[in-house]
Amino acid sequence: MNSPCLKHVEQVCSYGCCSNPLFSLPEFTSTSISTSTSTSTSSACRKHFTTTTTTSFFPNTRFTDHESLPSYKDSLITFTQTYPKYSDTARVDRIRGQEYYHLSLSNRICLDYIGIGLFSHLQLQTHHPSTPSSSDLHSDFPFFNTIYRSVNLKSQLLHGGEGSPFESCIRKRIMEFMNVSGDDYSMVFTSNKSSAFKIVSEAYPFQTSRKLLTVYDYKSEAVDTLVTTSEKRGAKVMSAEFKWPRMRIHSAKLRKMVERNRKKKKPRGLFVFPLQSRTTGASYSYQWMLKAHENGWHVLLDACALGPKDMDSFGLSLIRPDFLICSFYKVFGENPSGFGCLFVKKSMISILEDSCVGIATLVPAKNSSFQAQSDEEHSSGTDLELQQEQIVTQGEKNKGLPIEYRGLDHVDSLGLMQISTRTRCLINWLINALTKLEHPNTETKTPLIKIYGPRVRFDRGPALAFNIYDWKGEKVEPALVQKLSDRNNISLSLGSLHKIWFDDKYVEEKERVMTEGGTKKSKGVPDIAVVTAAINFLANFEDVYRLWAFVARFLDADYVEKERWRYTALNQKTIEV
């Protein structure tokens, strides 16, 4: 992986400052790597960012009534004054207005997307003029379709080639966007992230490298698939634990699992690492991958939760994972269909076991301008041989047709600095604002919400996990919060935190979690169901302000009952509590 942005990253400052994340996080503050003057400067910059955020917005203020919140206009003025670098990202607003205008027309806030779209909504309209009204967020008109076929993974990686010209074009653009060299990695398309994980678990040589070590603070269908398949093939599964309440990695425990006996030199197994939690926003040091490699592990980097241009950062040019998984949407804000990508380091292919796996093949959609118009074009059927014949035919017809990936192009043109600055300002303002909400008339000053994971922090990710509590201190069911947010045109997600470790000083909080219950227990501690919000690169201040204003409505003790009555009175579906 190349790193053209190294110099660019190191020069970012004034709330765009970003020292090399390889050395920045607390798990490795005691390493032998020397610190430089630039690192000290960056540390001071980060501390200043945190202090500025917590002291500039609503200092010594608690909001106990949703009607007492400052107006959007006044809040925006304070926001831009406090974060002057945010104004440098105004180009994002122009891109949003021109290429993703459906977000404004629909009045829908999309805080349930983590990922990148290949194309823009304007392209959807151009390629599919018969698309329904632009305010319809869930168009069924794709740019391409996927068909699935079974292949021998090793043969496909070694001899499968680039596929049709259409697929080859997409492959080349994605590898360029991900900053991955075709000289070092082979790639296959998959139906989704879960499929990519399953393919790895079916081909990895667990008979000789028996361990599987994962680092996730949340439940994931993809990881569950990986674990289940790996266990069936003889893998010994281990997991990192995360310290309550900030959900930091329990470094001592993970280090013990990663490090091997110096006398033993045989391969350890597969280390699966996400760099960032897509649920809590916790960020993890790149050095865990370095340490894993040093101790004989193969490393799988889960890049699905990374920011749009995080692959340009310095750390990944030093640490080349053996496997890399990412995923893409077709169009942001549309029906979130897309595909996954599995990159395999070429030096790894020889040790993979022969396995028959299902991969995806991308073909131009009918009625798309990616598909050359021909009166003699065959209709697509279910017969695989006919479909594969059509792939070649359509590819040849489209060989000279340039494909524009505006979604990726926009991200590339903005770059790491603008995107990270924008999302950093938005997520930290939101967290600070949410912590200012407090129930009225309670002697204990009961906060409205509980945030799981890092609070205001420069290097946190753009995701947030939280729960809402009523004035009695009882948790409002996350599913109910999601339903009510949807009624208010705000799309949120649900998640489940797990592998939580409580220090002895948090005995009371542990008992409370046990009392509240949750989903399936893990070593006696229930998984915690949470509401999640993700700040994407197209998000703006209005999005986070509206979420804040929505959450504040729960300060009204009768809010849920009022909503139930209102929708019943309107003969709409009753919200089930």
Coordinates of C-alpha atoms in Angstrom, one line a residue:
M1 CA 0.0 0.0 0.0
N2 CA 1.4 3.3 -1.0
S3 CA 1.3 6.5 1.1
P4 CA 1.1 9.6 -1.1
C5 CA -0.5 11.5 1.7
L6 CA 2.2 11.1 4.3
K7 CA 3.4 14.6 4.1
H8 CA -0.2 15.9 3.7
V9 CA -1.3 14.1 6.9
E10 CA 1.6 15.4 9.0
Q11 CA 1.0 19.0 8.0
V12 CA -2.7 19.0 9.1
C13 CA -3.2 21.2 12.2
S14 CA -5.7 23.6 13.9
Y15 CA -8.3 20.9 14.4
G16 CA -7.2 19.2 11.3
C17 CA -4.0 18.2 13.1
C18 CA -3.4 14.5 13.0
S19 CA -0.2 12.8 14.0
N20 CA 0.6 9.4 12.7
P21 CA -2.1 7.2 14.2
L22 CA 0.4 4.4 14.3
F23 CA 1.9 5.9 17.4
S24 CA -1.0 8.0 18.8
L25 CA -3.2 5.8 20.9
P26 CA -2.7 5.0 24.6
E27 CA -2.2 1.2 24.3
F28 CA 1.4 1.8 23.1
T29 CA 2.4 4.9 25.0
S30 CA 5.2 3.0 26.7
T31 CA 6.8 1.5 23.6
S32 CA 10.4 2.1 22.7
I33 CA 9.5 4.3 19.7
S34 CA 11.0 7.7 20.4
T35 CA 8.7 10.7 20.5
S36 CA 9.5 13.8 18.4
T37 CA 8.8 17.4 18.7
S38 CA 6.1 17.1 16.1
T39 CA 4.4 14.4 18.2
S40 CA 4.5 16.7 21.3
T41 CA 3.0 19.5 19.2
S42 CA 0.3 17.2 17.9
S43 CA -0.5 16.0 21.4
A44 CA -0.9 19.6 22.6
C45 CA -3.1 20.3 19.6
R46 CA -5.3 17.3 20.5
K47 CA -5.6 18.4 24.1
H48 CA -6.5 21.9 23.0
F49 CA -9.2 20.6 20.7
T50 CA -10.8 18.7 23.6
T51 CA -10.6 21.6 25.9
T52 CA -12.0 24.0 23.4
T53 CA -14.9 21.8 22.6
T54 CA -15.9 21.2 26.3
T55 CA -15.5 24.9 27.3
S56 CA -16.9 26.7 24.3
F57 CA -20.3 25.0 23.9
F58 CA -22.8 25.5 26.7
P59 CA -20.3 25.9 29.5
N60 CA -21.8 25.3 33.0
T61 CA -25.2 24.7 31.3
R62 CA -27.7 21.9 31.6
F63 CA -30.8 21.7 29.4
T64 CA -33.9 20.2 31.2
D65 CA -36.5 21.2 28.6
H66 CA -36.3 20.6 24.9
E67 CA -37.9 24.0 24.3
S68 CA -34.9 25.7 26.1
L69 CA -32.4 24.6 23.5
P70 CA -30.6 27.4 21.6
S71 CA -31.9 27.9 18.1
Y72 CA -30.3 26.1 15.1
K73 CA -29.1 29.5 13.8
D74 CA -27.4 30.6 17.0
S75 CA -25.9 27.1 17.5
L76 CA -24.4 27.2 14.0
I77 CA -22.8 30.6 14.5
T78 CA -21.1 29.3 17.7
F79 CA -20.1 26.1 16.0
T80 CA -18.4 27.8 13.1
Q81 CA -16.7 30.3 15.4
T82 CA -15.4 27.6 17.6
Y83 CA -14.3 25.4 14.7
P84 CA -13.0 27.9 12.1
K85 CA -11.5 25.0 10.1
Y86 CA -15.0 23.6 9.5
S87 CA -15.6 26.5 7.1
D88 CA -12.8 25.1 4.9
T89 CA -15.0 22.1 4.2
A90 CA -17.7 24.2 2.5
R91 CA -17.1 22.3 -0.7
V92 CA -18.7 19.2 0.9
D93 CA -21.9 21.3 1.2
R94 CA -21.7 22.2 -2.5
I95 CA -21.3 18.6 -3.5
R96 CA -24.2 17.6 -1.3
G97 CA -26.4 20.2 -2.8
Q98 CA -25.5 19.4 -6.4
E99 CA -25.0 15.6 -6.4
Y100 CA -27.1 14.5 -3.4
Y101 CA -29.9 17.0 -3.5
H102 CA -32.4 14.2 -2.6
L103 CA -31.2 14.4 1.0
S104 CA -32.6 17.9 1.3
L105 CA -35.7 17.2 -0.8
S106 CA -36.6 14.2 1.4
N107 CA -35.8 16.0 4.6
R108 CA -34.3 12.7 5.7
I109 CA -31.2 12.6 7.9
C110 CA -29.1 9.5 7.2
L111 CA -27.1 8.6 10.3
D112 CA -27.3 4.8 9.6
Y113 CA -24.6 4.7 6.9
I114 CA -21.0 3.8 7.4
G115 CA -19.4 3.3 4.0
I116 CA -18.8 4.9 0.6
G117 CA -21.0 5.0 -2.5
L118 CA -19.4 4.5 -5.9
F119 CA -21.8 6.9 -7.7
S120 CA -23.7 10.0 -6.8
H121 CA -27.5 10.5 -6.8
L122 CA -27.3 12.9 -9.7
Q123 CA -25.7 10.1 -11.7
L124 CA -28.6 7.9 -10.8
Q125 CA -30.9 10.4 -12.4
T126 CA -28.8 10.8 -15.4
H127 CA -28.3 7.1 -16.1
H128 CA -31.9 6.3 -15.2
P129 CA -34.2 9.2 -16.3
S130 CA -37.2 7.1 -15.5
T131 CA -36.2 6.9 -11.8
P132 CA -39.1 7.9 -9.5
S133 CA -39.2 11.3 -7.8
S134 CA -35.9 12.5 -6.6
S135 CA -37.3 12.6 -3.1
D136 CA -37.7 8.8 -3.1
L137 CA -34.7 7.5 -1.2
H138 CA -35.2 3.9 -2.1
S139 CA -35.0 3.6 -5.9
D140 CA -34.8 0.1 -7.3
F141 CA -32.8 1.2 -10.3
P142 CA -29.2 -0.1 -9.9
F143 CA -26.1 0.8 -11.9
F144 CA -25.1 -2.8 -12.1
N145 CA -26.3 -6.3 -11.0
T146 CA -24.4 -9.1 -9.3
I147 CA -24.5 -12.7 -10.1
Y148 CA -22.9 -15.4 -7.9
R149 CA -20.7 -18.3 -8.8
S150 CA -18.7 -21.0 -7.1
V151 CA -15.0 -21.0 -7.7
N152 CA -11.8 -22.5 -6.2
L153 CA -10.4 -19.5 -4.4
K154 CA -6.8 -20.2 -5.0
S155 CA -7.3 -20.8 -8.7
Q156 CA -9.4 -17.6 -8.9
L157 CA -6.8 -15.5 -7.1
L158 CA -4.0 -16.9 -9.2
H159 CA -5.6 -17.4 -12.6
G160 CA -9.0 -15.7 -12.6
G161 CA -7.8 -12.6 -14.4
E162 CA -9.6 -9.3 -14.2
G163 CA -13.0 -10.4 -15.4
S164 CA -14.9 -8.5 -18.1
P165 CA -13.8 -5.0 -19.1
F166 CA -16.7 -3.6 -17.1
E167 CA -15.7 -5.5 -13.9
S168 CA -12.0 -4.8 -14.5
C169 CA -12.7 -1.1 -14.6
I170 CA -14.5 -1.2 -11.3
R171 CA -11.8 -3.3 -9.8
K172 CA -9.0 -0.9 -10.9
R173 CA -10.9 2.1 -9.6
I174 CA -11.5 0.5 -6.2
M175 CA -7.9 -0.5 -5.8
E176 CA -6.8 3.0 -6.6
F177 CA -9.3 4.4 -4.2
M178 CA -8.2 2.0 -1.4
N179 CA -4.5 2.8 -2.1
V180 CA -3.8 -0.9 -2.7
S181 CA -1.3 -2.1 -5.3
G182 CA -2.2 -4.8 -7.8
D183 CA 1.4 -5.9 -7.6
D184 CA 0.9 -7.0 -4.0
Y185 CA -2.7 -8.0 -3.7
S186 CA -5.3 -10.0 -5.6
M187 CA -9.0 -9.1 -5.2
V188 CA -12.4 -10.8 -5.5
F189 CA -15.8 -9.3 -5.2
T190 CA -18.2 -10.7 -2.7
S191 CA -21.9 -10.2 -2.0
N192 CA -21.2 -8.4 1.2
K193 CA -18.9 -8.2 4.2
S194 CA -20.2 -11.4 5.8
S195 CA -19.5 -13.3 2.6
A196 CA -16.0 -12.0 2.5
F197 CA -15.4 -13.1 6.1
K198 CA -16.8 -16.5 5.3
I199 CA -14.5 -17.0 2.3
V200 CA -11.5 -16.3 4.5
S201 CA -12.6 -18.7 7.2
E202 CA -13.2 -21.4 4.6
A203 CA -9.7 -21.0 3.0
Y204 CA -7.5 -20.1 6.0
P205 CA -5.2 -23.0 7.1
F206 CA -6.5 -23.4 10.6
Q207 CA -5.1 -27.0 10.8
T208 CA -1.6 -25.5 11.1
S209 CA -2.3 -22.0 12.4
R210 CA -5.1 -22.9 14.8
K211 CA -6.0 -19.6 16.5
L212 CA -8.5 -16.9 15.6
L213 CA -8.3 -13.7 17.6
T214 CA -10.9 -10.9 17.0
V215 CA -11.1 -7.3 18.3
Y216 CA -14.7 -6.1 18.2
D217 CA -16.6 -4.3 21.0
Y218 CA -19.9 -5.0 19.2
K219 CA -21.9 -7.9 17.9
S220 CA -21.5 -8.4 14.1
E221 CA -23.2 -10.8 11.8
A222 CA -20.0 -10.9 9.7
V223 CA -17.8 -11.7 12.6
D224 CA -20.3 -14.3 13.9
T225 CA -20.1 -16.0 10.5
L226 CA -16.3 -15.9 10.6
V227 CA -16.2 -17.4 14.1
T228 CA -18.8 -20.1 13.4
T229 CA -17.1 -21.3 10.2
S230 CA -13.6 -21.2 11.7
E231 CA -14.7 -23.2 14.8
K232 CA -16.1 -25.9 12.5
R233 CA -12.7 -26.1 10.9
G234 CA -10.9 -26.5 14.1
A235 CA -9.9 -23.0 15.1
K236 CA -9.5 -22.0 18.7
V237 CA -11.4 -18.7 19.0
M238 CA -10.3 -15.8 21.3
S239 CA -11.6 -12.3 21.7
A240 CA -10.3 -9.0 23.0
E241 CA -12.1 -7.4 25.9
F242 CA -13.0 -3.7 26.4
K243 CA -12.8 -1.6 29.5
W244 CA -15.9 0.0 30.9
P245 CA -17.0 2.7 30.3
R246 CA -14.9 4.1 27.5
M247 CA -14.6 0.8 25.7
R248 CA -10.8 0.9 25.3
I249 CA -9.0 -2.3 24.5
H250 CA -7.9 -4.2 27.6
S251 CA -4.3 -3.9 26.5
A252 CA -2.7 -6.3 29.1
K253 CA -5.1 -9.1 28.2
L254 CA -4.8 -8.6 24.4
R255 CA -1.0 -8.3 24.6
K256 CA -0.9 -11.6 26.4
M257 CA -3.0 -13.3 23.7
V258 CA -1.0 -11.8 20.9
E259 CA 2.5 -12.5 22.2
R260 CA 4.0 -16.0 21.8
N261 CA 6.5 -18.0 23.7
R262 CA 9.9 -17.0 22.2
K263 CA 10.8 -20.7 21.9
K264 CA 7.8 -21.4 19.6
K265 CA 8.2 -20.1 16.1
K266 CA 5.3 -21.8 14.4
P267 CA 2.5 -19.6 12.9
R268 CA -0.1 -18.5 15.5
G269 CA -3.2 -18.0 13.5
L270 CA -5.5 -15.2 12.2
F271 CA -5.7 -11.8 13.9
V272 CA -8.8 -9.9 12.8
F273 CA -8.6 -6.2 13.5
P274 CA -10.9 -3.3 12.6
L275 CA -8.8 -0.2 13.6
Q276 CA -12.1 1.5 14.6
S277 CA -15.4 0.5 16.1
R278 CA -18.3 1.2 13.8
T279 CA -20.5 1.2 16.9
T280 CA -18.8 3.2 19.6
G281 CA -16.3 5.2 17.5
A282 CA -13.4 3.9 19.6
S283 CA -10.1 4.0 17.7
Y284 CA -7.3 1.5 18.1
S285 CA -3.6 1.7 17.4
Y286 CA -2.1 0.4 14.2
Q287 CA 0.7 -1.1 16.3
W288 CA -1.5 -4.0 17.3
M289 CA -1.2 -5.2 13.7
L290 CA 2.6 -4.7 13.8
K291 CA 2.8 -6.6 17.1
A292 CA 0.7 -9.4 15.7
H293 CA 2.9 -9.8 12.6
E294 CA 6.0 -9.8 14.8
N295 CA 4.5 -12.6 16.8
G296 CA 3.7 -14.9 13.9
W297 CA 0.0 -13.9 13.2
H298 CA -1.5 -13.4 9.8
V299 CA -3.5 -10.1 9.9
L300 CA -6.9 -9.4 8.5
L301 CA -7.7 -5.7 8.4
D302 CA -11.4 -4.9 8.5
A303 CA -11.6 -1.6 6.7
C304 CA -15.4 -1.3 6.6
A305 CA -15.6 1.2 9.5
L306 CA -12.7 3.4 8.4
G307 CA -13.2 6.9 7.2
P308 CA -13.4 7.5 3.5
K309 CA -9.7 8.3 3.0
D310 CA -8.2 6.7 6.1
M311 CA -6.4 4.2 3.8
D312 CA -4.2 7.1 2.8
S313 CA -2.8 7.4 6.3
F314 CA 0.8 6.6 7.1
G315 CA 0.3 3.5 9.2
L316 CA -1.0 1.3 6.4
S317 CA 2.1 2.0 4.3
L318 CA 4.2 0.4 7.0
I319 CA 1.9 -2.5 7.9
R320 CA 0.6 -4.6 5.0
P321 CA -2.2 -6.9 6.2
D322 CA -2.4 -10.3 4.7
F323 CA -6.1 -9.9 4.1
L324 CA -8.2 -6.7 3.7
I325 CA -12.0 -6.5 3.6
C326 CA -14.0 -3.4 2.6
S327 CA -17.5 -2.8 1.2
F328 CA -19.2 -0.2 -1.0
Y329 CA -22.7 1.1 -1.6
K330 CA -23.9 2.0 -5.1
V331 CA -25.3 5.4 -4.1
F332 CA -25.2 7.0 -0.7
G333 CA -28.7 7.7 0.7
E334 CA -30.3 5.1 -1.6
N335 CA -31.4 1.6 -0.9
P336 CA -28.0 0.4 0.6
S337 CA -27.3 -2.3 -1.9
G338 CA -23.7 -2.9 -2.9
F339 CA -21.0 -5.5 -2.6
G340 CA -17.9 -6.4 -0.6
C341 CA -14.2 -6.7 -1.6
L342 CA -11.7 -9.2 -0.4
F343 CA -8.0 -8.4 -0.9
V344 CA -5.5 -11.2 -0.4
K345 CA -1.8 -10.6 -0.3
K346 CA -0.2 -12.5 -3.2
S347 CA 2.4 -14.1 -0.9
M348 CA -0.5 -15.6 1.1
I349 CA -2.2 -17.4 -1.7
S350 CA 0.1 -20.4 -1.7
I351 CA -0.7 -21.3 1.9
L352 CA -4.5 -21.1 1.5
E353 CA -6.3 -24.4 1.5
D354 CA -8.3 -25.5 -1.6
S355 CA -11.8 -24.4 -1.0
C356 CA -14.9 -23.9 -3.2
V357 CA -16.3 -20.5 -2.3
G358 CA -19.0 -18.2 -3.6
I359 CA -17.9 -14.9 -5.2
A360 CA -19.8 -12.1 -6.9
T361 CA -19.5 -11.0 -10.5
L362 CA -20.6 -7.5 -11.5
V363 CA -22.5 -6.9 -14.7
P364 CA -24.1 -3.7 -16.1
A365 CA -27.7 -3.3 -15.3
K366 CA -30.3 -3.3 -18.0
N367 CA -31.4 0.2 -19.0
S368 CA -28.2 1.6 -17.6
S369 CA -26.0 3.6 -19.9
F370 CA -23.2 1.3 -18.7
Q371 CA -24.9 -1.3 -20.8
A372 CA -24.5 -0.7 -24.5
Q373 CA -27.8 -0.5 -26.3
S374 CA -28.3 -3.3 -28.8
D375 CA -31.5 -4.5 -30.5
E376 CA -30.0 -8.0 -30.4
E377 CA -29.2 -8.0 -26.7
H378 CA -30.2 -11.2 -24.9
S379 CA -32.5 -10.9 -21.9
S380 CA -30.8 -12.0 -18.7
G381 CA -31.9 -15.4 -17.4
T382 CA -31.1 -17.6 -14.5
D383 CA -28.9 -20.0 -16.4
L384 CA -25.3 -19.4 -15.2
E385 CA -23.7 -20.2 -18.6
L386 CA -26.0 -17.7 -20.4
Q387 CA -25.3 -15.1 -17.8
Q388 CA -21.5 -15.6 -18.1
E389 CA -21.8 -15.4 -21.8
Q390 CA -23.6 -12.1 -21.4
I391 CA -20.9 -10.8 -19.1
V392 CA -18.4 -11.2 -21.9
T393 CA -20.7 -9.7 -24.5
Q394 CA -21.7 -6.7 -22.4
G395 CA -18.1 -6.2 -21.3
E396 CA -17.0 -6.0 -24.9
K397 CA -19.8 -3.6 -25.8
N398 CA -18.8 -1.4 -22.9
K399 CA -15.1 -1.6 -23.5
G400 CA -14.9 1.9 -24.8
L401 CA -17.4 3.3 -22.5
P402 CA -15.8 5.5 -19.7
I403 CA -17.3 4.9 -16.3
E404 CA -17.4 7.8 -13.9
Y405 CA -17.3 7.0 -10.2
R406 CA -18.5 10.4 -8.9
G407 CA -19.0 9.1 -5.3
L408 CA -15.3 8.0 -5.1
D409 CA -14.1 11.0 -7.1
H410 CA -15.7 13.4 -4.7
V411 CA -14.0 11.7 -1.7
D412 CA -10.7 11.7 -3.5
S413 CA -11.0 15.4 -4.4
L414 CA -11.8 16.3 -0.8
G415 CA -9.0 14.3 0.7
L416 CA -8.2 13.0 4.2
M417 CA -7.8 16.4 5.8
Q418 CA -11.1 17.9 4.9
I419 CA -13.2 14.8 5.5
S420 CA -11.6 14.0 8.9
T421 CA -11.8 17.7 10.0
R422 CA -15.5 17.8 9.1
T423 CA -16.6 14.6 10.8
R424 CA -14.4 15.3 13.8
C425 CA -16.1 18.6 14.5
L426 CA -19.6 17.3 14.0
I427 CA -19.3 14.1 16.2
N428 CA -17.6 15.9 19.0
W429 CA -20.1 18.8 19.0
L430 CA -22.9 16.2 19.1
I431 CA -21.4 14.3 22.0
N432 CA -20.8 17.4 24.0
A433 CA -24.4 18.7 23.3
L434 CA -26.0 15.3 24.3
T435 CA -24.2 15.3 27.6
K436 CA -25.8 18.6 28.5
L437 CA -29.3 17.1 28.6
E438 CA -30.5 16.4 32.1
H439 CA -33.9 15.4 33.5
P440 CA -35.7 18.2 35.5
N441 CA -36.7 18.1 39.1
T442 CA -34.5 15.2 40.1
E443 CA -32.3 15.4 43.2
T444 CA -29.7 13.2 41.6
K445 CA -29.5 15.3 38.5
T446 CA -30.2 12.3 36.2
P447 CA -28.6 12.6 32.8
L448 CA -30.9 11.9 29.8
I449 CA -28.4 9.7 28.0
K450 CA -25.6 7.3 28.6
I451 CA -22.7 7.3 26.0
Y452 CA -20.7 4.1 25.6
G453 CA -17.2 4.6 24.4
P454 CA -15.0 7.7 24.1
R455 CA -16.5 11.1 24.9
V456 CA -15.1 14.3 23.4
R457 CA -11.8 13.2 21.9
F458 CA -9.8 14.3 18.9
D459 CA -9.0 10.9 17.5
R460 CA -12.3 9.2 18.1
G461 CA -14.2 7.8 15.1
P462 CA -17.4 9.3 13.7
A463 CA -19.7 6.7 15.3
L464 CA -21.7 7.0 18.5
A465 CA -23.4 4.4 20.8
F466 CA -25.9 5.6 23.4
N467 CA -29.0 4.9 25.3
I468 CA -31.8 7.2 26.6
Y469 CA -33.0 7.0 30.2
D470 CA -36.2 8.3 31.6
W471 CA -36.5 10.5 34.7
K472 CA -36.7 7.3 36.9
G473 CA -33.4 6.1 35.6
E474 CA -34.9 3.3 33.5
K475 CA -33.7 2.7 30.0
V476 CA -35.9 3.5 27.0
E477 CA -35.8 0.5 24.7
P478 CA -33.4 1.2 21.8
A479 CA -35.9 -0.2 19.3
L480 CA -38.5 2.3 20.5
V481 CA -36.0 5.2 20.1
Q482 CA -35.2 4.0 16.6
K483 CA -38.9 3.9 15.7
L484 CA -39.6 7.4 17.0
S485 CA -36.5 8.8 15.3
D486 CA -37.8 7.3 12.0
R487 CA -41.1 9.1 12.6
N488 CA -39.0 12.3 12.8
N489 CA -37.2 11.6 9.5
I490 CA -33.9 10.6 11.3
S491 CA -32.4 7.2 10.4
L492 CA -30.5 5.6 13.3
S493 CA -29.2 2.0 13.8
L494 CA -29.2 -0.5 16.6
G495 CA -26.2 -2.3 17.9
S496 CA -25.1 -4.6 20.7
L497 CA -22.0 -4.1 22.8
H498 CA -20.2 -7.1 24.1
K499 CA -16.9 -8.4 25.6
I500 CA -17.1 -5.7 28.3
W501 CA -14.6 -5.9 31.2
F502 CA -15.5 -4.1 34.5
D503 CA -12.8 -2.9 36.9
D504 CA -13.6 -3.4 40.6
K505 CA -14.4 0.3 41.0
Y506 CA -17.3 -0.1 38.6
V507 CA -19.1 -2.8 40.7
E508 CA -22.3 -0.8 41.0
E509 CA -22.4 0.0 37.3
K510 CA -21.8 -3.7 36.5
E511 CA -24.7 -4.6 38.7
R512 CA -26.9 -2.1 36.9
V513 CA -26.0 -3.5 33.6
M514 CA -26.8 -7.0 34.9
T515 CA -30.1 -5.8 36.2
E516 CA -31.1 -4.0 33.0
G517 CA -30.3 -7.2 31.1
G518 CA -29.7 -7.2 27.4
T519 CA -29.1 -9.8 24.8
K520 CA -27.1 -13.0 25.1
K521 CA -24.7 -13.1 28.0
S522 CA -21.0 -13.2 27.6
K523 CA -19.1 -14.5 30.6
G524 CA -21.9 -13.4 32.9
V525 CA -22.2 -9.9 31.5
P526 CA -25.1 -9.3 29.2
D527 CA -24.5 -7.7 25.8
I528 CA -25.8 -4.1 25.9
A529 CA -28.4 -3.1 23.3
V530 CA -27.7 0.4 22.1
V531 CA -28.8 3.1 19.6
T532 CA -26.1 4.1 17.2
A533 CA -25.5 7.1 14.9
A534 CA -22.8 7.4 12.3
I535 CA -21.5 10.7 10.9
N536 CA -20.7 10.3 7.2
F537 CA -18.7 12.7 5.1
L538 CA -21.8 14.3 3.6
A539 CA -23.3 15.1 7.0
N540 CA -23.7 18.7 8.0
F541 CA -24.4 20.7 11.2
E542 CA -28.2 20.6 10.6
D543 CA -28.1 16.8 10.8
V544 CA -26.4 16.6 14.2
Y545 CA -28.5 19.5 15.5
R546 CA -31.7 17.8 14.5
L547 CA -30.6 14.6 16.2
W548 CA -29.8 16.6 19.4
A549 CA -33.2 18.3 19.3
F550 CA -35.0 14.9 18.8
V551 CA -33.2 13.3 21.7
A552 CA -34.0 16.3 23.9
R553 CA -37.7 15.6 23.4
F554 CA -37.3 12.7 25.8
L555 CA -36.9 15.2 28.6
D556 CA -40.6 15.4 28.5
A557 CA -41.7 12.6 30.8
D558 CA -44.9 12.1 28.7
Y559 CA -43.2 12.2 25.3
V560 CA -43.6 8.5 24.5
E561 CA -47.2 8.4 25.5
K562 CA -47.9 11.6 23.6
E563 CA -46.4 10.0 20.4
R564 CA -48.4 6.9 20.9
W565 CA -51.7 8.9 21.2
R566 CA -50.8 11.1 18.3
Y567 CA -50.3 8.3 15.8
T568 CA -53.2 6.4 17.1
A569 CA -55.4 9.4 16.6
L570 CA -54.2 9.8 13.1
N571 CA -55.1 6.1 12.4
Q572 CA -51.5 5.3 11.8
K573 CA -49.7 2.3 13.0
T574 CA -49.3 2.4 16.8
I575 CA -45.7 2.5 18.0
E576 CA -45.3 -0.6 20.1
V577 CA -43.5 -0.2 23.4

